[in-house]
Amino acid sequence: MKPFSFIPTCPVAVPVVLPSTAPLPDYLSRTQHPRSVSIRPVRSSEFTSSSSAFLGGQRRSWRLAHLNRTSSSFLRFDALRIESIVAPDATKTRSPQETYELLKKELSKPEFHADSKEMFDLYAENMVYEDASTRVEGREKFRKMVVELGDVFPNITLDLLDIKLIPDNKVIKARWTMSFAFGSMKWFPTLWVTGVTDYILNDQGLIQSHLDRWDSVPVRNSPLLGFGDMLAATVPYVFMKTADVEQPKYLVVRRFKGFEVRQYEPYVLAEVPLAEDQVDRTRGRSAFQSLAGYIFGNNARQEKMAMTAPVITTRPDLADTTARSMAFVMESKFGLAELPQPVDGALQLKRQDKERVAVIKFRGNADKGTVRRKLDELLAGLKREGIQVDGNKWRLAQYNDPSTAWWERTNEVFVPVVLSDHIQ
């Protein structure tokens, strides 16, 4: 039988399994990523004139052609059988702008898809991925890592905050926030990871390097620091409870060591001032009773409303720990104009606009000394990260009823901040 050579019907990048003496075809050696097809020599009795492979979920046919005359630039066997085929990078040339638009579209999707073909098609086959804890080489290994992550965390969210193309350097920068919930393990806190990614493009416009920088870890590819950060962000808060009621919606836009910055959507408050001429416990009990009376029917329509969390007390000055008002968050189904008017003249309804607040969480009793220490920790963290405080007011949020055991109680200190997501 005359020798055969493998002639693809369109350009492919081929890694061949060959005897060490066999020459690599000149055409194949010129391809950028020679590892996408696996072929093997077979006996003539096994040979068929065509072979099929699955490519991107569709069946494609690749011919094996006879040559009457061969050159040393081609592999010479009785036949070659295609074992597997992966789409060639050489056929995917895009401009940086095209890649930017496609990447922005993928990152802006409302749901996170761990195995998105459209996303992985943007990457070069020999790409490199790095974050604070991990380094992965190769698109297929990267894809498998992301798929496995989706299996462990069935409720992953990804929110794109900003994205920018730097065409001269062939770099796309993106600021994002991700959350990882442990499915049925509701007692385990949600993990938030925030940061900036550098997507470095090759000459074909494909992503050659995917480099994540977490806000909470200053380095990449350090398993000790990366996994230590994830443990520090979750384990201390295991078994801390919040009342199983509606809470204001927010997105964590930064997570740093020891604290986070949240963006809250607008919500409505029922608020009562705290009398200054009474001791703290008496002031708090009187204000709580007034607020509870309002949602339980002591209002102009005698309408009952659901309890929510947290209970918020506000301090007017960062130097003062004495609360000046107490507030309940109203159910989100009510706008300010839709709530029944209070009959207690001291109670006011007010809208809290969208805002960003730095938050530090702690367990146990919210006595003055503990709250002061946590506020100081938060202010020191903001100074360390160069984040500007917005005004002097700050708040204490408490999420549990008085019957909750002290070690299950969840408390948070809020400080409004000024923080932009814009990538410089």
Tab-separated table of C-alpha atoms in Angstrom:
chain	number	residue	atom	x	y	z
A	1	MET	CA	0.000	0.000	0.000
A	2	LYS	CA	1.195	3.477	-0.804
A	3	PRO	CA	1.923	5.764	2.114
A	4	PHE	CA	-0.741	8.154	3.408
A	5	SER	CA	-0.481	11.594	4.847
A	6	PHE	CA	-2.913	13.469	7.068
A	7	ILE	CA	-4.294	16.498	5.186
A	8	PRO	CA	-6.870	18.501	7.166
A	9	THR	CA	-9.720	20.169	5.300
A	10	CYS	CA	-9.008	23.374	7.251
A	11	PRO	CA	-6.052	24.594	9.361
A	12	VAL	CA	-5.635	22.783	12.665
A	13	ALA	CA	-3.010	22.721	15.361
A	14	VAL	CA	-1.946	19.125	15.888
A	15	PRO	CA	-0.026	17.432	18.683
A	16	VAL	CA	0.874	14.009	17.332
A	17	VAL	CA	1.772	10.846	19.153
A	18	LEU	CA	4.744	9.692	17.047
A	19	PRO	CA	7.861	7.559	17.082
A	20	SER	CA	10.811	9.683	18.075
A	21	THR	CA	12.303	9.356	14.590
A	22	ALA	CA	9.241	10.739	12.781
A	23	PRO	CA	9.571	14.348	11.550
A	24	LEU	CA	6.964	16.868	12.672
A	25	PRO	CA	5.273	18.320	9.594
A	26	ASP	CA	6.484	21.798	8.669
A	27	TYR	CA	2.937	23.110	8.549
A	28	LEU	CA	2.097	21.730	11.964
A	29	SER	CA	5.323	22.982	13.506
A	30	ARG	CA	4.411	26.495	12.397
A	31	THR	CA	1.119	26.462	14.319
A	32	GLN	CA	1.050	28.400	17.544
A	33	HIS	CA	-0.358	25.743	19.862
A	34	PRO	CA	0.524	22.233	18.635
A	35	ARG	CA	-1.499	20.303	21.219
A	36	SER	CA	-5.076	20.323	20.092
A	37	VAL	CA	-5.361	17.113	18.052
A	38	SER	CA	-4.213	13.638	18.960
A	39	ILE	CA	-3.628	11.115	16.162
A	40	ARG	CA	-2.007	7.699	16.020
A	41	PRO	CA	-0.680	5.390	13.287
A	42	VAL	CA	-2.811	2.356	12.551
A	43	ARG	CA	-2.549	-0.731	10.374
A	44	SER	CA	-4.087	-0.643	6.918
A	45	SER	CA	-6.756	-3.105	8.028
A	46	GLU	CA	-8.029	-0.536	10.531
A	47	PHE	CA	-8.000	2.340	8.094
A	48	THR	CA	-11.143	4.160	6.970
A	49	SER	CA	-11.153	7.046	4.537
A	50	SER	CA	-12.752	9.438	6.986
A	51	SER	CA	-12.935	9.912	10.695
A	52	SER	CA	-15.193	12.018	12.908
A	53	ALA	CA	-14.726	13.967	16.088
A	54	PHE	CA	-16.890	16.086	18.341
A	55	LEU	CA	-15.941	19.733	18.210
A	56	GLY	CA	-17.810	22.303	20.261
A	57	GLY	CA	-20.804	19.998	20.614
A	58	GLN	CA	-21.111	19.428	16.840
A	59	ARG	CA	-19.842	16.593	14.707
A	60	ARG	CA	-17.233	17.574	12.120
A	61	SER	CA	-15.695	15.357	9.448
A	62	TRP	CA	-11.970	15.384	8.688
A	63	ARG	CA	-10.649	13.596	5.578
A	64	LEU	CA	-7.628	11.351	5.303
A	65	ALA	CA	-6.304	11.790	1.789
A	66	HIS	CA	-4.087	9.593	-0.429
A	67	LEU	CA	-0.899	11.094	-1.823
A	68	ASN	CA	0.816	9.624	-4.862
A	69	ARG	CA	3.891	11.589	-3.957
A	70	THR	CA	4.932	12.570	-0.440
A	71	SER	CA	7.451	14.931	1.012
A	72	SER	CA	9.555	14.621	4.117
A	73	SER	CA	7.520	17.495	5.517
A	74	PHE	CA	4.593	15.112	6.047
A	75	LEU	CA	4.234	12.124	8.334
A	76	ARG	CA	4.326	8.826	6.453
A	77	PHE	CA	2.410	5.865	7.789
A	78	ASP	CA	0.005	3.370	6.330
A	79	ALA	CA	-2.716	5.518	7.878
A	80	LEU	CA	-3.432	7.954	10.657
A	81	ARG	CA	-6.526	7.910	12.826
A	82	ILE	CA	-7.769	11.076	14.508
A	83	GLU	CA	-8.201	10.488	18.218
A	84	SER	CA	-9.460	13.923	19.263
A	85	ILE	CA	-9.744	17.451	17.940
A	86	VAL	CA	-9.950	20.802	19.676
A	87	ALA	CA	-10.719	23.971	17.766
A	88	PRO	CA	-7.504	25.667	16.600
A	89	ASP	CA	-6.482	28.991	18.082
A	90	ALA	CA	-5.104	30.096	14.714
A	91	THR	CA	-8.623	30.454	13.290
A	92	LYS	CA	-9.824	32.750	16.113
A	93	THR	CA	-7.983	35.972	15.396
A	94	ARG	CA	-9.853	38.974	16.822
A	95	SER	CA	-9.066	42.585	17.449
A	96	PRO	CA	-8.619	43.623	21.110
A	97	GLN	CA	-11.853	45.614	20.799
A	98	GLU	CA	-13.784	42.517	19.662
A	99	THR	CA	-12.409	40.467	22.537
A	100	TYR	CA	-13.260	43.292	24.947
A	101	GLU	CA	-16.875	43.431	23.740
A	102	LEU	CA	-17.283	39.633	23.945
A	103	LEU	CA	-15.688	39.449	27.399
A	104	LYS	CA	-17.833	42.298	28.694
A	105	LYS	CA	-20.944	40.520	27.419
A	106	GLU	CA	-19.962	37.258	29.140
A	107	LEU	CA	-19.058	38.904	32.458
A	108	SER	CA	-22.283	40.935	32.444
A	109	LYS	CA	-24.602	37.935	32.190
A	110	PRO	CA	-27.105	37.810	35.073
A	111	GLU	CA	-26.228	34.218	35.956
A	112	PHE	CA	-22.822	32.619	36.417
A	113	HIS	CA	-22.228	29.626	34.122
A	114	ALA	CA	-19.222	27.570	35.172
A	115	ASP	CA	-18.887	25.822	31.798
A	116	SER	CA	-19.617	28.609	29.322
A	117	LYS	CA	-18.255	27.688	25.887
A	118	GLU	CA	-18.473	31.317	24.767
A	119	MET	CA	-16.264	32.365	27.665
A	120	PHE	CA	-13.579	29.711	27.238
A	121	ASP	CA	-13.413	30.333	23.483
A	122	LEU	CA	-11.885	33.718	24.375
A	123	TYR	CA	-8.796	32.038	25.849
A	124	ALA	CA	-5.653	30.781	24.135
A	125	GLU	CA	-5.080	27.080	24.582
A	126	ASN	CA	-1.799	27.543	26.455
A	127	MET	CA	-3.151	30.365	28.647
A	128	VAL	CA	-2.083	30.914	32.259
A	129	TYR	CA	-4.384	31.683	35.196
A	130	GLU	CA	-3.256	33.035	38.566
A	131	ASP	CA	-5.077	34.262	41.658
A	132	ALA	CA	-4.094	34.626	45.304
A	133	SER	CA	-4.072	30.881	45.944
A	134	THR	CA	-3.728	29.117	42.579
A	135	ARG	CA	-1.787	28.912	39.311
A	136	VAL	CA	-3.162	26.890	36.400
A	137	GLU	CA	-1.570	26.428	32.964
A	138	GLY	CA	-3.704	25.489	29.967
A	139	ARG	CA	-7.251	26.312	28.934
A	140	GLU	CA	-8.611	22.831	29.558
A	141	LYS	CA	-7.187	22.669	33.087
A	142	PHE	CA	-8.577	26.149	33.751
A	143	ARG	CA	-12.005	25.090	32.483
A	144	LYS	CA	-11.984	21.985	34.687
A	145	MET	CA	-11.033	24.075	37.715
A	146	VAL	CA	-13.943	26.467	37.113
A	147	VAL	CA	-16.395	23.585	36.577
A	148	GLU	CA	-15.264	21.899	39.798
A	149	LEU	CA	-15.681	25.215	41.620
A	150	GLY	CA	-19.261	25.351	40.372
A	151	ASP	CA	-19.866	21.834	41.714
A	152	VAL	CA	-18.619	22.781	45.195
A	153	PHE	CA	-20.445	26.123	45.264
A	154	PRO	CA	-23.790	25.710	43.475
A	155	ASN	CA	-24.760	29.335	44.112
A	156	ILE	CA	-21.910	31.396	42.654
A	157	THR	CA	-22.628	34.983	41.677
A	158	LEU	CA	-20.373	37.246	39.609
A	159	ASP	CA	-20.997	40.989	39.358
A	160	LEU	CA	-18.957	43.118	36.963
A	161	LEU	CA	-18.376	46.577	38.466
A	162	ASP	CA	-16.172	48.092	35.748
A	163	ILE	CA	-14.210	46.986	32.676
A	164	LYS	CA	-11.688	48.855	30.550
A	165	LEU	CA	-9.628	48.133	27.426
A	166	ILE	CA	-6.068	49.437	27.207
A	167	PRO	CA	-5.492	48.789	23.484
A	168	ASP	CA	-1.851	49.923	23.305
A	169	ASN	CA	-0.837	47.271	25.845
A	170	LYS	CA	-3.386	44.655	24.692
A	171	VAL	CA	-4.767	44.460	28.234
A	172	ILE	CA	-8.353	44.348	29.481
A	173	LYS	CA	-8.875	45.276	33.130
A	174	ALA	CA	-12.028	44.316	35.027
A	175	ARG	CA	-13.200	45.014	38.572
A	176	TRP	CA	-15.597	42.414	39.930
A	177	THR	CA	-17.115	40.857	43.013
A	178	MET	CA	-18.003	37.188	43.499
A	179	SER	CA	-19.940	35.342	46.178
A	180	PHE	CA	-19.741	31.643	47.005
A	181	ALA	CA	-22.535	30.022	49.010
A	182	PHE	CA	-22.213	26.482	50.336
A	183	GLY	CA	-25.632	25.262	49.176
A	184	SER	CA	-27.432	23.456	51.985
A	185	MET	CA	-24.818	24.520	54.597
A	186	LYS	CA	-26.778	27.616	55.618
A	187	TRP	CA	-24.905	27.807	58.899
A	188	PHE	CA	-21.667	28.479	56.968
A	189	PRO	CA	-21.178	32.115	55.924
A	190	THR	CA	-21.169	33.180	52.291
A	191	LEU	CA	-17.641	33.828	51.023
A	192	TRP	CA	-17.116	37.103	49.136
A	193	VAL	CA	-14.059	37.655	46.969
A	194	THR	CA	-13.474	41.004	45.260
A	195	GLY	CA	-10.683	42.226	43.053
A	196	VAL	CA	-9.295	43.290	39.680
A	197	THR	CA	-8.327	41.048	36.755
A	198	ASP	CA	-5.748	41.768	34.072
A	199	TYR	CA	-6.630	39.920	30.859
A	200	ILE	CA	-3.457	40.027	28.725
A	201	LEU	CA	-4.090	39.341	25.031
A	202	ASN	CA	-1.857	37.614	22.472
A	203	ASP	CA	-1.414	38.577	18.814
A	204	GLN	CA	-4.599	36.695	17.882
A	205	GLY	CA	-6.645	38.721	20.361
A	206	LEU	CA	-7.069	35.704	22.671
A	207	ILE	CA	-6.540	35.855	26.428
A	208	GLN	CA	-3.024	34.591	27.078
A	209	SER	CA	-2.851	35.465	30.789
A	210	HIS	CA	-5.709	35.804	33.286
A	211	LEU	CA	-4.274	37.442	36.409
A	212	ASP	CA	-6.576	38.037	39.402
A	213	ARG	CA	-5.594	40.367	42.228
A	214	TRP	CA	-7.796	40.044	45.305
A	215	ASP	CA	-8.399	43.127	47.427
A	216	SER	CA	-7.796	41.057	50.551
A	217	VAL	CA	-4.466	39.466	49.514
A	218	PRO	CA	-1.619	41.570	48.037
A	219	VAL	CA	0.093	38.727	46.133
A	220	ARG	CA	-0.731	35.958	43.642
A	221	ASN	CA	-0.046	32.218	43.679
A	222	SER	CA	0.407	31.926	47.435
A	223	PRO	CA	-1.739	28.998	48.656
A	224	LEU	CA	-0.937	29.750	52.291
A	225	LEU	CA	-2.080	33.375	52.092
A	226	GLY	CA	-4.953	32.692	49.690
A	227	PHE	CA	-6.597	29.845	51.582
A	228	GLY	CA	-5.804	31.528	54.901
A	229	ASP	CA	-7.704	34.609	53.723
A	230	MET	CA	-10.750	32.546	52.743
A	231	LEU	CA	-10.777	30.817	56.128
A	232	ALA	CA	-10.418	34.136	57.962
A	233	ALA	CA	-13.389	35.528	56.025
A	234	THR	CA	-15.729	32.667	56.971
A	235	VAL	CA	-14.716	30.441	59.896
A	236	PRO	CA	-14.911	33.116	62.669
A	237	TYR	CA	-18.566	33.708	61.739
A	238	VAL	CA	-19.727	30.074	61.672
A	239	PHE	CA	-22.954	29.550	63.672
A	240	MET	CA	-23.575	33.275	64.051
A	241	LYS	CA	-27.288	33.757	63.475
A	242	THR	CA	-29.449	36.453	62.002
A	243	ALA	CA	-33.207	36.497	62.407
A	244	ASP	CA	-34.949	34.618	59.597
A	245	VAL	CA	-36.690	37.748	58.316
A	246	GLU	CA	-36.254	40.147	55.408
A	247	GLN	CA	-33.108	42.282	55.381
A	248	PRO	CA	-32.011	45.163	53.122
A	249	LYS	CA	-30.382	44.016	49.882
A	250	TYR	CA	-26.702	44.736	49.356
A	251	LEU	CA	-23.678	43.809	47.286
A	252	VAL	CA	-20.183	43.472	48.721
A	253	VAL	CA	-18.043	45.648	46.435
A	254	ARG	CA	-14.778	45.255	48.378
A	255	ARG	CA	-13.567	42.743	50.922
A	256	PHE	CA	-10.389	43.643	52.723
A	257	LYS	CA	-8.634	42.066	55.663
A	258	GLY	CA	-11.031	42.431	58.594
A	259	PHE	CA	-13.847	44.382	56.953
A	260	GLU	CA	-15.882	44.830	53.780
A	261	VAL	CA	-17.573	47.612	51.833
A	262	ARG	CA	-21.197	47.076	50.843
A	263	GLN	CA	-23.470	48.875	48.447
A	264	TYR	CA	-27.010	48.963	49.804
A	265	GLU	CA	-30.065	49.469	47.661
A	266	PRO	CA	-32.556	52.122	48.880
A	267	TYR	CA	-34.859	51.142	51.742
A	268	VAL	CA	-37.332	52.803	54.099
A	269	LEU	CA	-36.909	53.230	57.848
A	270	ALA	CA	-39.270	53.881	60.726
A	271	GLU	CA	-37.192	55.896	63.191
A	272	VAL	CA	-37.624	57.160	66.741
A	273	PRO	CA	-35.254	59.604	68.503
A	274	LEU	CA	-33.749	58.457	71.784
A	275	ALA	CA	-34.335	60.732	74.742
A	276	GLU	CA	-31.103	62.068	76.205
A	277	ASP	CA	-32.447	62.408	79.759
A	278	GLN	CA	-32.886	58.644	80.297
A	279	VAL	CA	-30.389	55.857	80.876
A	280	ASP	CA	-29.502	53.741	77.837
A	281	ARG	CA	-31.595	50.689	78.716
A	282	THR	CA	-34.742	52.739	79.416
A	283	ARG	CA	-34.251	54.813	76.254
A	284	GLY	CA	-33.801	51.703	74.140
A	285	ARG	CA	-36.807	49.880	75.615
A	286	SER	CA	-39.123	52.838	75.073
A	287	ALA	CA	-38.003	53.370	71.450
A	288	PHE	CA	-38.249	49.652	70.645
A	289	GLN	CA	-41.803	49.491	72.007
A	290	SER	CA	-42.810	52.472	69.898
A	291	LEU	CA	-41.382	50.922	66.709
A	292	ALA	CA	-42.842	47.488	67.450
A	293	GLY	CA	-46.237	49.071	68.105
A	294	TYR	CA	-46.143	50.772	64.696
A	295	ILE	CA	-45.535	47.558	62.693
A	296	PHE	CA	-47.997	45.556	64.839
A	297	GLY	CA	-50.922	47.858	64.048
A	298	ASN	CA	-50.564	51.103	66.005
A	299	ASN	CA	-50.766	53.197	62.862
A	300	ALA	CA	-53.380	55.192	60.926
A	301	ARG	CA	-54.613	52.118	59.022
A	302	GLN	CA	-54.228	49.706	61.937
A	303	GLU	CA	-52.216	47.590	59.500
A	304	LYS	CA	-49.872	44.880	60.691
A	305	MET	CA	-46.499	44.487	59.015
A	306	ALA	CA	-43.759	41.863	59.205
A	307	MET	CA	-40.723	42.191	61.433
A	308	THR	CA	-37.426	42.737	59.607
A	309	ALA	CA	-33.738	42.984	60.523
A	310	PRO	CA	-31.539	44.631	61.561
A	311	VAL	CA	-32.501	47.077	64.305
A	312	ILE	CA	-30.339	50.143	63.628
A	313	THR	CA	-29.144	52.728	66.119
A	314	THR	CA	-27.381	55.853	64.851
A	315	ARG	CA	-24.585	57.895	66.403
A	316	PRO	CA	-24.013	61.447	65.081
A	317	ASP	CA	-20.270	61.606	65.743
A	318	LEU	CA	-17.360	59.187	65.294
A	319	ALA	CA	-16.064	60.269	68.688
A	320	ASP	CA	-19.350	59.432	70.469
A	321	THR	CA	-20.791	55.986	71.206
A	322	THR	CA	-24.147	57.266	72.525
A	323	ALA	CA	-27.021	56.380	70.201
A	324	ARG	CA	-29.365	59.208	69.216
A	325	SER	CA	-32.023	57.255	67.295
A	326	MET	CA	-33.372	53.736	66.790
A	327	ALA	CA	-34.928	52.455	63.548
A	328	PHE	CA	-36.655	49.433	62.039
A	329	VAL	CA	-36.220	48.639	58.354
A	330	MET	CA	-39.571	48.420	56.580
A	331	GLU	CA	-40.540	45.588	54.236
A	332	SER	CA	-39.274	46.162	50.693
A	333	LYS	CA	-42.785	45.928	49.255
A	334	PHE	CA	-43.562	49.316	50.820
A	335	GLY	CA	-42.422	52.589	49.325
A	336	LEU	CA	-42.320	55.637	51.534
A	337	ALA	CA	-45.715	56.871	50.255
A	338	GLU	CA	-47.361	53.463	50.683
A	339	LEU	CA	-46.726	53.024	54.396
A	340	PRO	CA	-49.487	53.852	56.892
A	341	GLN	CA	-48.920	57.070	58.777
A	342	PRO	CA	-47.752	56.673	62.383
A	343	VAL	CA	-49.974	57.804	65.245
A	344	ASP	CA	-46.974	58.252	67.546
A	345	GLY	CA	-45.821	61.801	66.901
A	346	ALA	CA	-42.199	60.950	67.718
A	347	LEU	CA	-41.990	58.258	65.035
A	348	GLN	CA	-40.844	59.342	61.564
A	349	LEU	CA	-40.718	57.513	58.230
A	350	LYS	CA	-37.661	58.214	56.080
A	351	ARG	CA	-36.021	56.877	52.944
A	352	GLN	CA	-32.422	55.720	53.056
A	353	ASP	CA	-30.926	56.295	49.612
A	354	LYS	CA	-28.456	53.957	47.920
A	355	GLU	CA	-25.183	54.168	49.792
A	356	ARG	CA	-21.842	52.508	50.375
A	357	VAL	CA	-20.852	51.602	53.915
A	358	ALA	CA	-17.801	49.970	55.411
A	359	VAL	CA	-18.862	47.123	57.713
A	360	ILE	CA	-17.155	45.178	60.467
A	361	LYS	CA	-18.988	42.183	61.952
A	362	PHE	CA	-18.681	40.800	65.462
A	363	ARG	CA	-20.257	38.200	67.709
A	364	GLY	CA	-21.763	38.573	71.176
A	365	ASN	CA	-23.068	41.460	73.217
A	366	ALA	CA	-22.926	44.971	71.764
A	367	ASP	CA	-21.831	46.821	74.903
A	368	LYS	CA	-20.268	50.273	74.582
A	369	GLY	CA	-16.695	49.091	75.058
A	370	THR	CA	-16.939	46.370	72.401
A	371	VAL	CA	-18.675	48.664	69.924
A	372	ARG	CA	-16.002	51.349	70.426
A	373	ARG	CA	-13.193	48.836	69.792
A	374	LYS	CA	-14.858	47.572	66.622
A	375	LEU	CA	-15.402	51.114	65.347
A	376	ASP	CA	-11.721	51.890	65.932
A	377	GLU	CA	-10.706	48.692	64.096
A	378	LEU	CA	-12.887	49.672	61.162
A	379	LEU	CA	-11.546	53.221	61.007
A	380	ALA	CA	-7.966	51.900	61.117
A	381	GLY	CA	-8.746	49.515	58.241
A	382	LEU	CA	-10.239	52.339	56.168
A	383	LYS	CA	-7.140	54.451	56.753
A	384	ARG	CA	-4.880	51.532	55.781
A	385	GLU	CA	-6.742	51.021	52.491
A	386	GLY	CA	-6.986	54.730	51.705
A	387	ILE	CA	-10.812	54.855	51.760
A	388	GLN	CA	-12.520	58.145	52.585
A	389	VAL	CA	-15.149	58.297	55.336
A	390	ASP	CA	-18.337	60.101	54.275
A	391	GLY	CA	-19.360	62.403	57.127
A	392	ASN	CA	-19.361	61.730	60.886
A	393	LYS	CA	-22.465	59.586	61.399
A	394	TRP	CA	-22.124	55.878	62.030
A	395	ARG	CA	-24.519	53.086	62.932
A	396	LEU	CA	-24.804	49.865	64.902
A	397	ALA	CA	-26.883	47.087	63.312
A	398	GLN	CA	-28.180	44.239	65.509
A	399	TYR	CA	-29.789	41.173	63.947
A	400	ASN	CA	-31.192	39.083	66.802
A	401	ASP	CA	-33.982	39.098	69.330
A	402	PRO	CA	-33.034	39.285	73.025
A	403	SER	CA	-33.570	35.543	73.565
A	404	THR	CA	-30.663	34.594	71.228
A	405	ALA	CA	-27.624	33.157	73.027
A	406	TRP	CA	-24.775	35.695	73.194
A	407	TRP	CA	-22.397	33.551	71.139
A	408	GLU	CA	-24.925	33.331	68.285
A	409	ARG	CA	-25.651	37.047	68.109
A	410	THR	CA	-24.622	39.037	65.026
A	411	ASN	CA	-23.739	42.717	65.254
A	412	GLU	CA	-22.242	45.078	62.680
A	413	VAL	CA	-20.791	48.592	62.747
A	414	PHE	CA	-21.571	50.712	59.647
A	415	VAL	CA	-19.518	53.725	58.526
A	416	PRO	CA	-20.578	55.484	55.296
A	417	VAL	CA	-17.703	55.824	52.782
A	418	VAL	CA	-16.877	57.357	49.406
A	419	LEU	CA	-15.527	54.701	47.035
A	420	SER	CA	-15.501	54.459	43.248
A	421	ASP	CA	-15.302	51.314	41.103
A	422	HIS	CA	-13.714	53.164	38.188
A	423	ILE	CA	-10.518	51.539	36.916
A	424	GLN	CA	-7.752	54.118	36.483
